[in-house]
XYZ file of N, CA and C in Angstrom:
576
model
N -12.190 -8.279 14.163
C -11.727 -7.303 15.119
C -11.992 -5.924 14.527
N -13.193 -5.230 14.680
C -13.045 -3.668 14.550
C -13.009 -2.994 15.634
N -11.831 -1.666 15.344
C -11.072 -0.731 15.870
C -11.744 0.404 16.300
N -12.067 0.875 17.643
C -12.532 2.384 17.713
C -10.913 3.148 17.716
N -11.366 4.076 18.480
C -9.516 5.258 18.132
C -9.149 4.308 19.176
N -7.652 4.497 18.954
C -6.243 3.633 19.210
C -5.403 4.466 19.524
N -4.717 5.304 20.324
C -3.978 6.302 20.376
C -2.449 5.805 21.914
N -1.881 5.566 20.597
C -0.521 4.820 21.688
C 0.829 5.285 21.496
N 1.307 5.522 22.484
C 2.782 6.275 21.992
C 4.054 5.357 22.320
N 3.264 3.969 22.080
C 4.410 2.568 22.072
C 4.309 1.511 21.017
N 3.803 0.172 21.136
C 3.553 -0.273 20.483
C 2.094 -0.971 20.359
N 1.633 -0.887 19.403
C 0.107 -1.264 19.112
C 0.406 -2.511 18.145
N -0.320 -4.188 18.999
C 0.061 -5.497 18.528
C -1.637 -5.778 18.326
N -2.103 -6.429 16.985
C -3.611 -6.123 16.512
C -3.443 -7.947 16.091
N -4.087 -8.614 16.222
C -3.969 -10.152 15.829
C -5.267 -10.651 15.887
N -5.984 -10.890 14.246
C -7.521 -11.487 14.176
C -7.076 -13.056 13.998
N -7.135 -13.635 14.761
C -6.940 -15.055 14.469
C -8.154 -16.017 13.750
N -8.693 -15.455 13.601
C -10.134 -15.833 12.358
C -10.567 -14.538 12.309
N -10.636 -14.213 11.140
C -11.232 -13.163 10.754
C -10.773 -12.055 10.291
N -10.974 -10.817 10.565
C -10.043 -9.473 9.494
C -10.342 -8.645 10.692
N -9.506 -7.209 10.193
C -9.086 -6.184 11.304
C -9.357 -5.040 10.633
N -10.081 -4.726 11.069
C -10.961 -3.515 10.434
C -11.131 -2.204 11.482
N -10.731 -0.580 10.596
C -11.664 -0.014 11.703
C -13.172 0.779 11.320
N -13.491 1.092 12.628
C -14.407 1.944 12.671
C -15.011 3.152 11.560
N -15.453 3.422 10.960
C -15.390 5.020 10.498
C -15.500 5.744 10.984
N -14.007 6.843 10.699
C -13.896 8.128 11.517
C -12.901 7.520 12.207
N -12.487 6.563 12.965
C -11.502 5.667 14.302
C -10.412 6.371 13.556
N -9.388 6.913 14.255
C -7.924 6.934 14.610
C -6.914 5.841 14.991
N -6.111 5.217 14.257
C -5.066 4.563 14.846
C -3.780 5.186 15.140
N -3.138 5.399 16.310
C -1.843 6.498 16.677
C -0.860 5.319 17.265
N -0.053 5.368 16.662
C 1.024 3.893 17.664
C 2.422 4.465 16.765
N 3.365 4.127 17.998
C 5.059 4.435 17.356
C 5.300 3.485 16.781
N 4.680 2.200 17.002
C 5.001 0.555 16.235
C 3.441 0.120 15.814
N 3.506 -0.359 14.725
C 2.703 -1.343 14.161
C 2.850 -2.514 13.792
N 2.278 -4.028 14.313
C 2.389 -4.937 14.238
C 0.640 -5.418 13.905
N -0.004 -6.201 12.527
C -0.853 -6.262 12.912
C -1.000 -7.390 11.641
N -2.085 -8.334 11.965
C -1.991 -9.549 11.321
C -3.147 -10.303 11.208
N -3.507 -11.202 10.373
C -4.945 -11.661 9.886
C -5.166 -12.531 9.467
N -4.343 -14.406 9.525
C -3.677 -14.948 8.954
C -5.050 -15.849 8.221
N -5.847 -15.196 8.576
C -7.637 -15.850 7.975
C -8.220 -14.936 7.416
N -8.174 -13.538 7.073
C -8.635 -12.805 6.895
C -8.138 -11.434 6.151
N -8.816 -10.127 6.538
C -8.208 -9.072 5.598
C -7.474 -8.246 6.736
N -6.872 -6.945 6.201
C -6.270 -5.864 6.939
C -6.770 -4.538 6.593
N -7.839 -3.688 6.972
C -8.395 -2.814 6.405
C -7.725 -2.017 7.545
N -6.867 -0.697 7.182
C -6.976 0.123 8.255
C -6.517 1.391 7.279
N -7.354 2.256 7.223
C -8.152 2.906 6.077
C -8.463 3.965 7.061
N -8.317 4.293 7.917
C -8.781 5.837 8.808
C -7.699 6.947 8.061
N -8.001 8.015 7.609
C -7.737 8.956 7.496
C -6.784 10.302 8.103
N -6.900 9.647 9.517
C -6.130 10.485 10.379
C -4.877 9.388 11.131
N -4.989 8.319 10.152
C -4.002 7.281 11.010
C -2.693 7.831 11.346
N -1.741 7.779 12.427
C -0.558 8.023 12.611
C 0.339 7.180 13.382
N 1.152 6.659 12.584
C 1.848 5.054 12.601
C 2.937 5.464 12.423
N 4.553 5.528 12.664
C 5.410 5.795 13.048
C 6.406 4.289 12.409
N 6.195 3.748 12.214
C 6.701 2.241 11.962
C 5.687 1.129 11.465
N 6.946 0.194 11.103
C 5.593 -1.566 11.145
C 6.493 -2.265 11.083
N 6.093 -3.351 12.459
C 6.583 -4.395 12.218
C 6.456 -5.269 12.154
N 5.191 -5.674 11.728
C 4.364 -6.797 11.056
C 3.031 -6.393 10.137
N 2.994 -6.624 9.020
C 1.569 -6.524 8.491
C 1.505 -7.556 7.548
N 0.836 -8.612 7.600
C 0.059 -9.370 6.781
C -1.043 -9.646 6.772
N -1.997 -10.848 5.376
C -3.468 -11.141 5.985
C -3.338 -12.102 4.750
N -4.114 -13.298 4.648
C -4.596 -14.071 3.515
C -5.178 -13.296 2.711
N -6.021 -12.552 3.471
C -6.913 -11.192 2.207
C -5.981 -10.600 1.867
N -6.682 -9.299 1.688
C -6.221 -7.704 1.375
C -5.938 -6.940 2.523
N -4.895 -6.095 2.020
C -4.365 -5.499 3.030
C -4.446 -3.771 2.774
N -5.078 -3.061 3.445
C -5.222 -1.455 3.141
C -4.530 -0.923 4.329
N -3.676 -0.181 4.383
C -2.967 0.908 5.035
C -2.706 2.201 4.437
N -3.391 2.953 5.660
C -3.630 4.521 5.227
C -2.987 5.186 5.857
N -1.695 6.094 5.979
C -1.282 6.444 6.678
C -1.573 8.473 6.781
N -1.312 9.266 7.734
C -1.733 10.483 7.530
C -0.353 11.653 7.264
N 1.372 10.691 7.971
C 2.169 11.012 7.783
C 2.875 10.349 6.866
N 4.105 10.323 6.190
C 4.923 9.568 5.582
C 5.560 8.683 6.216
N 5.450 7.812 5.274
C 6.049 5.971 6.204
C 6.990 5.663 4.883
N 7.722 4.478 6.125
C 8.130 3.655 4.945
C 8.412 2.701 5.501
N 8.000 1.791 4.186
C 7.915 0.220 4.449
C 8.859 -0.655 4.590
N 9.454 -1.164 5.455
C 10.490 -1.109 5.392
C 10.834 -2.902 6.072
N 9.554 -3.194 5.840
C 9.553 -5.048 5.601
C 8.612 -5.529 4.183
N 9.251 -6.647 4.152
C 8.721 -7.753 3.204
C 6.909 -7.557 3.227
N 6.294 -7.178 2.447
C 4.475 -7.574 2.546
C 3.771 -8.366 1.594
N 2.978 -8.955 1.596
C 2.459 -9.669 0.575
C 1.205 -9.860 1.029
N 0.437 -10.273 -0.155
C -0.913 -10.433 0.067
C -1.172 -11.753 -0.234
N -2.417 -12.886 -0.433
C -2.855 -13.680 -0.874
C -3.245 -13.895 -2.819
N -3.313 -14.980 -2.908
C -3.348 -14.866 -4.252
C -4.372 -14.241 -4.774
N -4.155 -13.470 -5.954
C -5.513 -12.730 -6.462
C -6.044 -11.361 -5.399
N -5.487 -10.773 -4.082
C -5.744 -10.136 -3.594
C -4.456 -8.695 -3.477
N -5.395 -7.791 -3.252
C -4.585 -6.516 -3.592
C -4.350 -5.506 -1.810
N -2.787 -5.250 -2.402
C -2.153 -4.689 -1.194
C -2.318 -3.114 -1.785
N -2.941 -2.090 -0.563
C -2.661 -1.436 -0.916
C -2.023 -0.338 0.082
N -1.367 0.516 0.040
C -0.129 1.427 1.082
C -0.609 3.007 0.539
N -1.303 3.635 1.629
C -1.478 5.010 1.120
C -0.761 5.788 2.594
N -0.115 7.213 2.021
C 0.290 7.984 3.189
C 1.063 9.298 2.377
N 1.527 9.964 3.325
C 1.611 11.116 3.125
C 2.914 11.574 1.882
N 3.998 10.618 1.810
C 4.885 9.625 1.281
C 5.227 8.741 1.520
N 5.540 7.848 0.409
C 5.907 6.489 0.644
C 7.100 6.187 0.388
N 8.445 5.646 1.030
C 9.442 4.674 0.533
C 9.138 3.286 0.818
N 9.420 2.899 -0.384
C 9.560 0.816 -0.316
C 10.856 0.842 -0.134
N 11.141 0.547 0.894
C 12.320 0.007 1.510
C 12.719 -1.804 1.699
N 10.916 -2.424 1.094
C 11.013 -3.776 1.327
C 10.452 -4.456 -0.070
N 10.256 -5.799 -0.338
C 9.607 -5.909 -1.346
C 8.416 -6.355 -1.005
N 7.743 -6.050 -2.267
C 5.949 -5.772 -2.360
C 5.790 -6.868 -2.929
N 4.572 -7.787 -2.721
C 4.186 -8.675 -4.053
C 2.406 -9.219 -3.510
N 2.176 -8.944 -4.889
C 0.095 -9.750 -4.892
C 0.786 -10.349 -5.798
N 0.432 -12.074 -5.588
C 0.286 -13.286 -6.463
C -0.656 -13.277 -7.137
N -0.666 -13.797 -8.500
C -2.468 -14.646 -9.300
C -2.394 -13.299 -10.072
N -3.165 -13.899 -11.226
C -3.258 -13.175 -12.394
C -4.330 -12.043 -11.861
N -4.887 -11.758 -10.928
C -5.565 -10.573 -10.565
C -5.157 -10.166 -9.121
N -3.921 -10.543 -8.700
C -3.023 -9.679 -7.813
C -2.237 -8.346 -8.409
N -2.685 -7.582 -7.183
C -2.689 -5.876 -7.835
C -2.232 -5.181 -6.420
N -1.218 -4.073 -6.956
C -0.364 -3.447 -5.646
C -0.887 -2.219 -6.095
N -1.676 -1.195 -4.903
C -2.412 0.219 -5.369
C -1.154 1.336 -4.144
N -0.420 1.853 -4.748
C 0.310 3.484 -3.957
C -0.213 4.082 -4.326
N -0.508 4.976 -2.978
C -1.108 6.449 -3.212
C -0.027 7.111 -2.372
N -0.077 8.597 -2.351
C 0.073 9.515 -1.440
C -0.733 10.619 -1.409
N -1.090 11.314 0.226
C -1.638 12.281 0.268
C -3.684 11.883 -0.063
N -3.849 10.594 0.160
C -5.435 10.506 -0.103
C -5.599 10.991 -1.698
N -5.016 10.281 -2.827
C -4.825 10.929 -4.070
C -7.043 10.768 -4.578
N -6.380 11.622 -5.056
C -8.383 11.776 -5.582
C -8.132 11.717 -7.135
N -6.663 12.305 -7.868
C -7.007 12.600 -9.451
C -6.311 13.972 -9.395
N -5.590 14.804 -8.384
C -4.988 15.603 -8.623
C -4.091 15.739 -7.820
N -3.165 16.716 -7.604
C -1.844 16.883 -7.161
C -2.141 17.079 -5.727
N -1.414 16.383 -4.996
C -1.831 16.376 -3.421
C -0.997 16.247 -2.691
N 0.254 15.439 -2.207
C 1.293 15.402 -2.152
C 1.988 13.959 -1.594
N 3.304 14.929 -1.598
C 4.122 13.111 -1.468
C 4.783 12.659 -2.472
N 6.133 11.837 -2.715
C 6.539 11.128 -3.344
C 6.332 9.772 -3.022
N 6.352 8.817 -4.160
C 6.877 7.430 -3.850
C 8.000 7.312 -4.347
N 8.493 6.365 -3.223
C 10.252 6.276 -4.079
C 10.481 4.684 -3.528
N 11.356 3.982 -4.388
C 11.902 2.632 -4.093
C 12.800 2.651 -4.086
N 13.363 2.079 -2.929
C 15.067 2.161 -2.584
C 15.822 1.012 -2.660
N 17.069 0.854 -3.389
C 17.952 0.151 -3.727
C 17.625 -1.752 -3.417
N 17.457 -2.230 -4.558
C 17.688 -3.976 -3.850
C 15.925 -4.657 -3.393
N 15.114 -3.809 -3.624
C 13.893 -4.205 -3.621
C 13.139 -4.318 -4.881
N 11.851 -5.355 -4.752
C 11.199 -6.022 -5.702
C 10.051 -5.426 -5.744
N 9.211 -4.596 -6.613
C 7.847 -5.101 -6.465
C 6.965 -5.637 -7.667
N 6.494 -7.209 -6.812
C 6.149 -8.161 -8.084
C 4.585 -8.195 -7.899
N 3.465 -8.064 -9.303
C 2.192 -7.734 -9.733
C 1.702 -7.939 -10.645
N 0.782 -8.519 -11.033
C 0.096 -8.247 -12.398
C -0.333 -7.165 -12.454
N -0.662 -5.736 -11.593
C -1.403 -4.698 -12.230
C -0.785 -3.861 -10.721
N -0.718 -3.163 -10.875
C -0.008 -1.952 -10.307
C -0.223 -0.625 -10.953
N -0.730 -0.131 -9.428
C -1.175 1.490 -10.146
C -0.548 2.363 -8.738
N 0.549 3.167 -9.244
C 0.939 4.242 -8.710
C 0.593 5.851 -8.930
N 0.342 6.460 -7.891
C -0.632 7.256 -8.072
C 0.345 8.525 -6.855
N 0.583 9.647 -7.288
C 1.536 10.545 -5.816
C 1.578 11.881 -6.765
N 0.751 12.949 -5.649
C 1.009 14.392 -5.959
C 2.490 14.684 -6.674
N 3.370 14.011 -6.234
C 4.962 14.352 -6.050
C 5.551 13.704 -7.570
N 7.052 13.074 -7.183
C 7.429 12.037 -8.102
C 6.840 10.720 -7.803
N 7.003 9.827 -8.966
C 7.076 8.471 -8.869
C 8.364 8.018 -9.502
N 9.086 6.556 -8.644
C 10.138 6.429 -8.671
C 10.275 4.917 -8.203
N 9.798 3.810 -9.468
C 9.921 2.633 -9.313
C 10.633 2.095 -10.065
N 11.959 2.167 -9.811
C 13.192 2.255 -10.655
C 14.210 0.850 -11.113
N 13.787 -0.219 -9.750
C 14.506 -1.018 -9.517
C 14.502 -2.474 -10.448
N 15.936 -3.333 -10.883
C 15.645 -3.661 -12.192
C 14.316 -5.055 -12.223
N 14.523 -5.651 -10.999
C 13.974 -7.057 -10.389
C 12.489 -6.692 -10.682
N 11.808 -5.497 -10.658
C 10.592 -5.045 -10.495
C 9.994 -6.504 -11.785
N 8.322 -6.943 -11.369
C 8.120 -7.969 -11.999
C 6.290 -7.307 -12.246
N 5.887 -6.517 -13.400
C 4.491 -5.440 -13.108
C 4.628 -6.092 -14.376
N 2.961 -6.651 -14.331
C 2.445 -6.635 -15.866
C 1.274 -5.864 -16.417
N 0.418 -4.698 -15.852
C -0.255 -3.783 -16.281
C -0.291 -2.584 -15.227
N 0.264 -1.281 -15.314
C 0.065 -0.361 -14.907
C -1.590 0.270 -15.140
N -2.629 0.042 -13.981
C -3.952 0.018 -14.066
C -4.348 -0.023 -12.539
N -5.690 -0.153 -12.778
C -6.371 -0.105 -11.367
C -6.848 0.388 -10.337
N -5.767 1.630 -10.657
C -5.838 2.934 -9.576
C -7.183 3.069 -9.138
N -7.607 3.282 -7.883
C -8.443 3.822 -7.093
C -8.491 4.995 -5.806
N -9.242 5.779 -5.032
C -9.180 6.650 -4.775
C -9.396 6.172 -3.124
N -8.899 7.357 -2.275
C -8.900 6.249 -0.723
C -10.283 5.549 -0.359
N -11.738 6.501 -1.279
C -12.969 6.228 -1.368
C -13.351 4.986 -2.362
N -12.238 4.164 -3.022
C -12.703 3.019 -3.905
C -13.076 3.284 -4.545
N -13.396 4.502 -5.525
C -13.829 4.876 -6.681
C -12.557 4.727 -7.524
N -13.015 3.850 -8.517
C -11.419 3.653 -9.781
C -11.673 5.043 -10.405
N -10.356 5.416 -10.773
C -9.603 6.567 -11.440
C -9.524 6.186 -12.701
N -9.495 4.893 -13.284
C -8.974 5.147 -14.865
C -7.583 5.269 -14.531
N -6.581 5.147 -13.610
C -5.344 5.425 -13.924
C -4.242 4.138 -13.386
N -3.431 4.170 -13.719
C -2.557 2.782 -13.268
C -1.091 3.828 -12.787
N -0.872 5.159 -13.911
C -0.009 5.821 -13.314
C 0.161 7.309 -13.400
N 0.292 8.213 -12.488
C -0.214 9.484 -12.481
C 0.915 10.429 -11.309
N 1.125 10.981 -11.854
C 2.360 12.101 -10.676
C 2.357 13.539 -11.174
N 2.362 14.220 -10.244
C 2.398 15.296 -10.168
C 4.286 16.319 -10.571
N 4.771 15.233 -10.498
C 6.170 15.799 -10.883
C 6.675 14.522 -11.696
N 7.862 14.123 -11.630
C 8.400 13.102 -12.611
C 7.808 10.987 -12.473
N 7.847 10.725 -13.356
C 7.777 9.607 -13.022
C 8.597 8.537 -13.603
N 8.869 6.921 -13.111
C 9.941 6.348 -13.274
C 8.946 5.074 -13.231
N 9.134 3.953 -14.043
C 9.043 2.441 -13.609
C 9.613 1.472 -14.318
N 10.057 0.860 -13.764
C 11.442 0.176 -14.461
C 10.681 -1.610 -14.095
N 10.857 -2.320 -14.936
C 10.676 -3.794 -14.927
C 11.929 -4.459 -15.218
N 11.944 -5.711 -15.112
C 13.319 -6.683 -15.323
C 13.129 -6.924 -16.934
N 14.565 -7.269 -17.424
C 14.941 -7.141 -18.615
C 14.232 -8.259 -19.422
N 13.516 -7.804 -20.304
C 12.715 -8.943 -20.967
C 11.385 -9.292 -20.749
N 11.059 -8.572 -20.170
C 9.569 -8.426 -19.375
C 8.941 -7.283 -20.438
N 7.847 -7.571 -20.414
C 6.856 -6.365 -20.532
C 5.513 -6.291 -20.043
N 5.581 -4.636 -19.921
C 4.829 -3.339 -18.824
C 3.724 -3.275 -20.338
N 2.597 -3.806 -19.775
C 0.989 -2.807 -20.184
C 0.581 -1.865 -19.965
N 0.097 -0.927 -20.444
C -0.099 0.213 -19.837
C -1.632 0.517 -20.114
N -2.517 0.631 -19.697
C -4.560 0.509 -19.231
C -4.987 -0.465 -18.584
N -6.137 -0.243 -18.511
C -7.218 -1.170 -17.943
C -7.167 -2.749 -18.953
């Protein structure tokens, strides 16, 4: 299923029942609700000017990319397939839900603000009672970073990439303070 512009001021319901959901380059997605799903496939929705207001569904067996142009927050359960990487970019982010990529090369990528390698904006912040579980996790926000919570289950801060897929060299990078907290007895890598 690829997307030309989408511009809805209700709810926008996207369902590849074989296959992945992709858009256009350049395409706009505009919806007050997002529901969108891939249960064979990936979730690429990677437009630049996206403006999404909510979600209330996003999964895929693949990978899952969401780009948002305002600040969201996630505020359900997401997960990816084993070995495949979720990634959540927007203007700020709260995890309001828990995050998790399975398999020793499952990897969770936050950005805010289309991060390139310098200060751009946005915080990420994780709010009370949520998980996010990874082998490699790279948080990346003009603002603070603020992955505080104790359940958190990250075994290399790495990976980072740019909304263009060019890797950064970075796993963690903020423009104001930063925070990441793992469960007790665990340990956090920090490179490639």
């Amino acid at each position: 299923l690829t997307l030309n512009d989408i511009r809805a001021t209700g709810t926008v319901t996207l369902d590849a029942t074989a296959g992945d959901i992709v858009q256009a380059a350049g395409a706009t997605l505009a919806a007050a609700t997002l529901a969108a799903t891939a249960p064979a496939g990936s979730v690429r929705l990677d437009g630049a000017t996206n403006a999404i207001g909510d979600l209330t569904a996003l999964s895929a067996l693949g990978d899952i990319t969401l780009r948002n142009a305002a600040p969201l927050t996630i505020d359900l359960a997401l997960s990816v397939g084993t070995d495949r990487t979720l990634t959540l970019e927007a203007a700020g982010l709260t995890i309001a839900g828990n995050l998790s990529a399975a398999g020793r090369a499952g990897q969770i990528i936050l950005r805010t603000g289309g991060f390139t390698g310098g200060a751009n904006a946005g915080d990420i912040t994780q709010q009370a009672g949520t998980v996010i579980s990874a082998a490699r996790l790279a948080a990346l926000a003009g603002g603070n970073v603020t992955l505080d919570q104790p359940g958190n289950a990250i075994g290399t801060l790495a990976g980072g990439r740019s909304a263009a897929g060019t890797a950064l060299g970075l796993g963690l990078s903020a423009g104001g303070d930063a925070t990441v907290r793992i469960g007790a007895g665990a340990t956090l890598t920090v490179g490639e």
